[in-house]
């Protein structure tokens, strides 16, 4: 029997609608730019830039409905409302046509970002970890199974801050749809059950402050909420 020198960390996991068991999370992949209008607001060219990825540690997961402290080291903490995919079977070098079958469930996600640190790193050609891969940076709603809702190709994606709409778009505006993302990512990784993919945010990203209340929705999938607490 394996023994550990200190108590092993709990397995990060997500609730699944209609299931008693939790979905254990191993990896969190994020697509960098996947809506044309957001690519432009970040200074990119949606016609030219290919998709790219960054990751967050699984222990950055926060369930919807909670409160997180305003994170250290930033004065420009941003919301990014996103559709999330949950992988349900192993795939490697899967075709676009077959990729959809690997998606077990969908969810709403918030890719919380220390924008000032991300942009400083980007402009120096450095990794984005300080801006993206920090504590409490991956907010996730309950998962809803594709077996129950199908594979939504369109529908409103929206985020409100303190009741005001900040981000609004439609899933049909995704540059790369989820089958294309799963296929593309599987050229580089052996995707496994437990892998989440945050598929990118539409335009309208912006800062949040202590006391702010975030409420997001994706038609046919669900809702997500988060309260921003004081800085620690
Ligand atoms: Mn994002």
CSV table of C-alpha atoms and ligand atoms in Angstrom, one decimal:
chain,number,residue,atom,x,y,z
A,1,UNK,CA,0.0,0.0,0.0
A,2,UNK,CA,1.3,3.4,-1.0
A,3,UNK,CA,2.0,5.8,1.9
A,4,UNK,CA,2.4,9.6,1.5
A,5,UNK,CA,4.6,11.9,3.6
A,6,UNK,CA,1.6,14.3,4.1
A,7,UNK,CA,-2.1,13.9,3.3
A,8,UNK,CA,-2.6,13.5,-0.5
A,9,UNK,CA,-4.5,16.4,-2.1
A,10,UNK,CA,-8.2,15.8,-2.8
A,11,UNK,CA,-9.1,15.0,-6.4
A,12,UNK,CA,-10.7,18.1,-8.0
A,13,UNK,CA,-14.1,17.1,-9.3
A,14,UNK,CA,-17.3,18.5,-10.8
A,15,UNK,CA,-21.0,17.7,-10.2
A,16,UNK,CA,-22.9,16.1,-13.1
A,17,UNK,CA,-26.6,16.8,-13.4
A,18,UNK,CA,-28.6,13.6,-12.8
A,19,UNK,CA,-25.6,11.6,-11.5
A,20,UNK,CA,-24.7,10.8,-7.9
A,21,UNK,CA,-21.0,10.4,-8.7
A,22,UNK,CA,-18.7,13.3,-9.4
A,23,UNK,CA,-16.6,13.8,-12.6
A,24,UNK,CA,-12.9,13.7,-11.5
A,25,UNK,CA,-10.8,16.4,-13.2
A,26,UNK,CA,-7.3,15.7,-14.3
A,27,UNK,CA,-6.3,18.5,-16.8
A,28,UNK,CA,-7.8,21.8,-17.8
A,29,UNK,CA,-7.0,23.0,-21.4
A,30,UNK,CA,-8.1,26.5,-22.5
A,31,UNK,CA,-8.4,27.8,-26.1
A,32,UNK,CA,-6.7,31.2,-26.4
A,33,UNK,CA,-8.8,33.0,-29.0
A,34,UNK,CA,-11.9,31.5,-30.4
A,35,UNK,CA,-14.4,34.3,-31.1
A,36,UNK,CA,-13.5,36.8,-33.9
A,37,UNK,CA,-14.6,39.9,-32.0
A,38,UNK,CA,-12.7,39.0,-28.9
A,39,UNK,CA,-9.6,38.3,-31.0
A,40,UNK,CA,-9.8,41.8,-32.4
A,41,UNK,CA,-10.4,43.4,-28.9
A,42,UNK,CA,-7.1,41.6,-27.8
A,43,UNK,CA,-5.2,43.0,-30.8
A,44,UNK,CA,-5.2,39.9,-32.9
A,45,UNK,CA,-6.3,38.9,-36.4
A,46,UNK,CA,-9.0,36.3,-36.4
A,47,UNK,CA,-8.4,35.5,-40.1
A,48,UNK,CA,-4.8,34.7,-39.6
A,49,UNK,CA,-4.1,33.5,-36.1
A,50,UNK,CA,-4.4,29.7,-35.7
A,51,UNK,CA,-5.9,28.4,-32.4
A,52,UNK,CA,-3.5,28.0,-29.5
A,53,UNK,CA,-3.8,26.6,-26.0
A,54,UNK,CA,-2.8,27.2,-22.4
A,55,UNK,CA,-3.5,25.2,-19.3
A,56,UNK,CA,-4.7,25.7,-15.7
A,57,UNK,CA,-4.0,23.3,-12.8
A,58,UNK,CA,-6.9,21.2,-11.9
A,59,UNK,CA,-6.7,22.5,-8.3
A,60,UNK,CA,-7.6,25.9,-9.7
A,61,UNK,CA,-11.2,24.7,-10.0
A,62,UNK,CA,-14.0,26.5,-8.1
A,63,UNK,CA,-17.6,25.4,-8.2
A,64,UNK,CA,-20.2,27.9,-9.4
A,65,UNK,CA,-22.0,29.7,-6.6
A,66,UNK,CA,-19.0,30.4,-4.4
A,67,UNK,CA,-17.0,33.4,-3.5
A,68,UNK,CA,-13.3,33.9,-4.3
A,69,UNK,CA,-10.9,36.4,-2.9
A,70,UNK,CA,-9.6,39.2,-5.2
A,71,UNK,CA,-6.3,37.5,-6.3
A,72,UNK,CA,-2.9,38.8,-5.3
A,73,UNK,CA,-0.5,40.6,-7.7
A,74,UNK,CA,-3.1,42.2,-10.0
A,75,UNK,CA,-5.0,45.4,-10.4
A,76,UNK,CA,-6.9,44.2,-13.6
A,77,UNK,CA,-8.7,41.0,-12.7
A,78,UNK,CA,-11.0,40.0,-15.7
A,79,UNK,CA,-13.9,37.8,-16.4
A,80,UNK,CA,-14.0,35.5,-19.4
A,81,UNK,CA,-17.3,33.6,-19.9
A,82,UNK,CA,-16.9,30.3,-21.8
A,83,UNK,CA,-18.4,27.0,-22.9
A,84,UNK,CA,-16.6,24.1,-21.3
A,85,UNK,CA,-16.3,20.5,-22.7
A,86,UNK,CA,-15.7,17.5,-20.6
A,87,UNK,CA,-14.0,14.5,-22.3
A,88,UNK,CA,-15.6,11.2,-21.8
A,89,UNK,CA,-13.5,8.7,-23.6
A,90,UNK,CA,-9.8,8.4,-24.6
A,91,UNK,CA,-9.0,9.9,-28.0
A,92,UNK,CA,-5.7,10.4,-29.8
A,93,UNK,CA,-5.4,11.8,-33.3
A,94,UNK,CA,-9.2,11.7,-33.7
A,95,UNK,CA,-10.9,13.0,-36.8
A,96,UNK,CA,-13.3,16.0,-36.7
A,97,UNK,CA,-16.1,13.6,-37.7
A,98,UNK,CA,-15.4,11.2,-34.8
A,99,UNK,CA,-14.4,13.8,-32.2
A,100,UNK,CA,-17.9,14.7,-31.0
A,101,UNK,CA,-18.3,11.2,-29.6
A,102,UNK,CA,-15.5,11.9,-27.1
A,103,UNK,CA,-17.5,14.7,-25.5
A,104,UNK,CA,-19.3,13.5,-22.4
A,105,UNK,CA,-20.7,16.7,-21.1
A,106,UNK,CA,-20.9,20.5,-21.4
A,107,UNK,CA,-20.8,23.3,-18.8
A,108,UNK,CA,-20.5,27.0,-18.2
A,109,UNK,CA,-17.0,28.2,-17.2
A,110,UNK,CA,-15.3,31.4,-16.1
A,111,UNK,CA,-11.6,31.7,-17.2
A,112,UNK,CA,-10.7,34.2,-14.6
A,113,UNK,CA,-7.6,36.2,-15.7
A,114,UNK,CA,-5.0,38.5,-14.2
A,115,UNK,CA,-5.1,40.6,-17.4
A,116,UNK,CA,-2.2,42.9,-16.5
A,117,UNK,CA,0.1,40.0,-15.8
A,118,UNK,CA,-1.1,38.1,-18.9
A,119,UNK,CA,-0.5,41.0,-21.3
A,120,UNK,CA,2.9,41.8,-19.7
A,121,UNK,CA,4.0,38.2,-20.3
A,122,UNK,CA,2.5,38.1,-23.8
A,123,UNK,CA,4.3,41.3,-24.8
A,124,UNK,CA,7.6,39.9,-23.7
A,125,UNK,CA,7.0,36.5,-25.3
A,126,UNK,CA,6.9,34.8,-21.9
A,127,UNK,CA,4.5,32.1,-20.6
A,128,UNK,CA,1.0,33.2,-19.4
A,129,UNK,CA,1.0,31.2,-16.1
A,130,UNK,CA,0.9,34.2,-13.8
A,131,UNK,CA,-2.0,35.6,-15.7
A,132,UNK,CA,-4.0,32.4,-16.2
A,133,UNK,CA,-2.9,29.5,-14.0
A,134,UNK,CA,-3.5,30.7,-10.5
A,135,UNK,CA,-5.6,29.7,-7.5
A,136,UNK,CA,-9.4,29.8,-8.0
A,137,UNK,CA,-8.9,30.8,-11.7
A,138,UNK,CA,-11.2,28.1,-13.2
A,139,UNK,CA,-14.8,28.5,-12.2
A,140,UNK,CA,-17.1,25.7,-13.3
A,141,UNK,CA,-20.9,25.0,-13.3
A,142,UNK,CA,-22.4,21.5,-13.0
A,143,UNK,CA,-21.8,19.4,-16.1
A,144,UNK,CA,-24.8,18.4,-18.3
A,145,UNK,CA,-24.4,15.3,-20.3
A,146,UNK,CA,-24.4,15.3,-24.1
A,147,UNK,CA,-26.6,12.1,-23.7
A,148,UNK,CA,-29.3,14.4,-22.2
A,149,UNK,CA,-28.9,17.6,-24.2
A,150,UNK,CA,-27.2,16.7,-27.4
A,151,UNK,CA,-24.4,18.8,-28.9
A,152,UNK,CA,-25.5,22.4,-29.0
A,153,UNK,CA,-24.3,24.2,-32.2
A,154,UNK,CA,-25.8,27.6,-31.3
A,155,UNK,CA,-27.4,29.5,-28.5
A,156,UNK,CA,-26.9,32.6,-26.4
A,157,UNK,CA,-23.7,32.9,-24.2
A,158,UNK,CA,-23.9,35.8,-21.8
A,159,UNK,CA,-22.3,37.2,-18.7
A,160,UNK,CA,-23.7,39.9,-16.4
A,161,UNK,CA,-21.8,41.8,-13.7
A,162,UNK,CA,-24.0,43.2,-11.0
A,163,UNK,CA,-27.0,42.7,-13.3
A,164,UNK,CA,-25.5,44.5,-16.3
A,165,UNK,CA,-24.8,42.6,-19.5
A,166,UNK,CA,-21.0,42.6,-20.2
A,167,UNK,CA,-20.5,39.7,-22.6
A,168,UNK,CA,-23.1,38.5,-25.1
A,169,UNK,CA,-22.6,36.3,-28.1
A,170,UNK,CA,-23.8,33.1,-29.7
A,171,UNK,CA,-22.1,29.7,-29.8
A,172,UNK,CA,-22.3,29.8,-33.6
A,173,UNK,CA,-19.7,32.6,-33.4
A,174,UNK,CA,-17.0,30.1,-32.3
A,175,UNK,CA,-14.2,30.2,-34.8
A,176,UNK,CA,-13.3,26.5,-34.1
A,177,UNK,CA,-16.3,24.4,-33.0
A,178,UNK,CA,-15.9,21.9,-30.3
A,179,UNK,CA,-15.4,18.9,-32.6
A,180,UNK,CA,-12.6,20.8,-34.4
A,181,UNK,CA,-11.0,21.7,-31.0
A,182,UNK,CA,-11.1,18.1,-29.7
A,183,UNK,CA,-9.7,16.8,-33.0
A,184,UNK,CA,-6.9,19.5,-33.1
A,185,UNK,CA,-5.9,19.1,-29.5
A,186,UNK,CA,-5.9,15.3,-29.8
A,187,UNK,CA,-3.1,15.7,-32.4
A,188,UNK,CA,-0.9,16.8,-29.5
A,189,UNK,CA,-2.3,15.0,-26.4
A,190,UNK,CA,-3.8,11.7,-25.5
A,191,UNK,CA,-7.1,13.2,-24.3
A,192,UNK,CA,-8.7,11.2,-21.5
A,193,UNK,CA,-11.8,11.2,-19.3
A,194,UNK,CA,-11.2,13.9,-16.7
A,195,UNK,CA,-9.9,16.4,-19.2
A,196,UNK,CA,-11.8,19.7,-19.5
A,197,UNK,CA,-11.5,22.2,-22.4
A,198,UNK,CA,-12.5,25.9,-21.9
A,199,UNK,CA,-13.3,26.9,-25.5
A,200,UNK,CA,-12.6,30.6,-25.4
A,201,UNK,CA,-14.5,33.7,-24.6
A,202,UNK,CA,-16.6,36.1,-26.7
A,203,UNK,CA,-16.0,39.9,-26.7
A,204,UNK,CA,-16.7,42.1,-23.8
A,205,UNK,CA,-14.1,40.9,-21.3
A,206,UNK,CA,-13.5,43.4,-18.5
A,207,UNK,CA,-12.4,44.0,-14.9
A,208,UNK,CA,-14.2,43.0,-11.7
A,209,UNK,CA,-13.8,44.4,-8.2
A,210,UNK,CA,-14.4,43.1,-4.6
A,211,UNK,CA,-18.2,42.9,-4.0
A,212,UNK,CA,-19.0,42.2,-7.7
A,213,UNK,CA,-21.5,39.5,-8.5
A,214,UNK,CA,-21.0,37.6,-11.8
A,215,UNK,CA,-23.9,35.6,-13.4
A,216,UNK,CA,-23.5,33.8,-16.7
A,217,UNK,CA,-25.7,31.7,-18.8
A,218,UNK,CA,-25.4,29.5,-21.9
A,219,UNK,CA,-28.7,28.6,-23.6
A,220,UNK,CA,-29.5,24.9,-23.2
A,221,UNK,CA,-26.6,24.3,-20.8
A,222,UNK,CA,-27.1,26.2,-17.6
A,223,UNK,CA,-25.9,29.0,-15.4
A,224,UNK,CA,-22.9,30.0,-13.4
A,225,UNK,CA,-22.3,32.5,-10.7
A,226,UNK,CA,-19.4,33.9,-8.7
A,227,UNK,CA,-18.9,36.6,-6.0
A,228,UNK,CA,-15.6,38.5,-5.8
A,229,UNK,CA,-14.4,38.9,-2.2
A,230,UNK,CA,-11.9,41.2,-0.7
A,231,UNK,CA,-8.2,40.9,-1.5
A,232,UNK,CA,-6.3,38.7,1.0
B,1,LIG,MN1,-10.3,32.3,-22.0
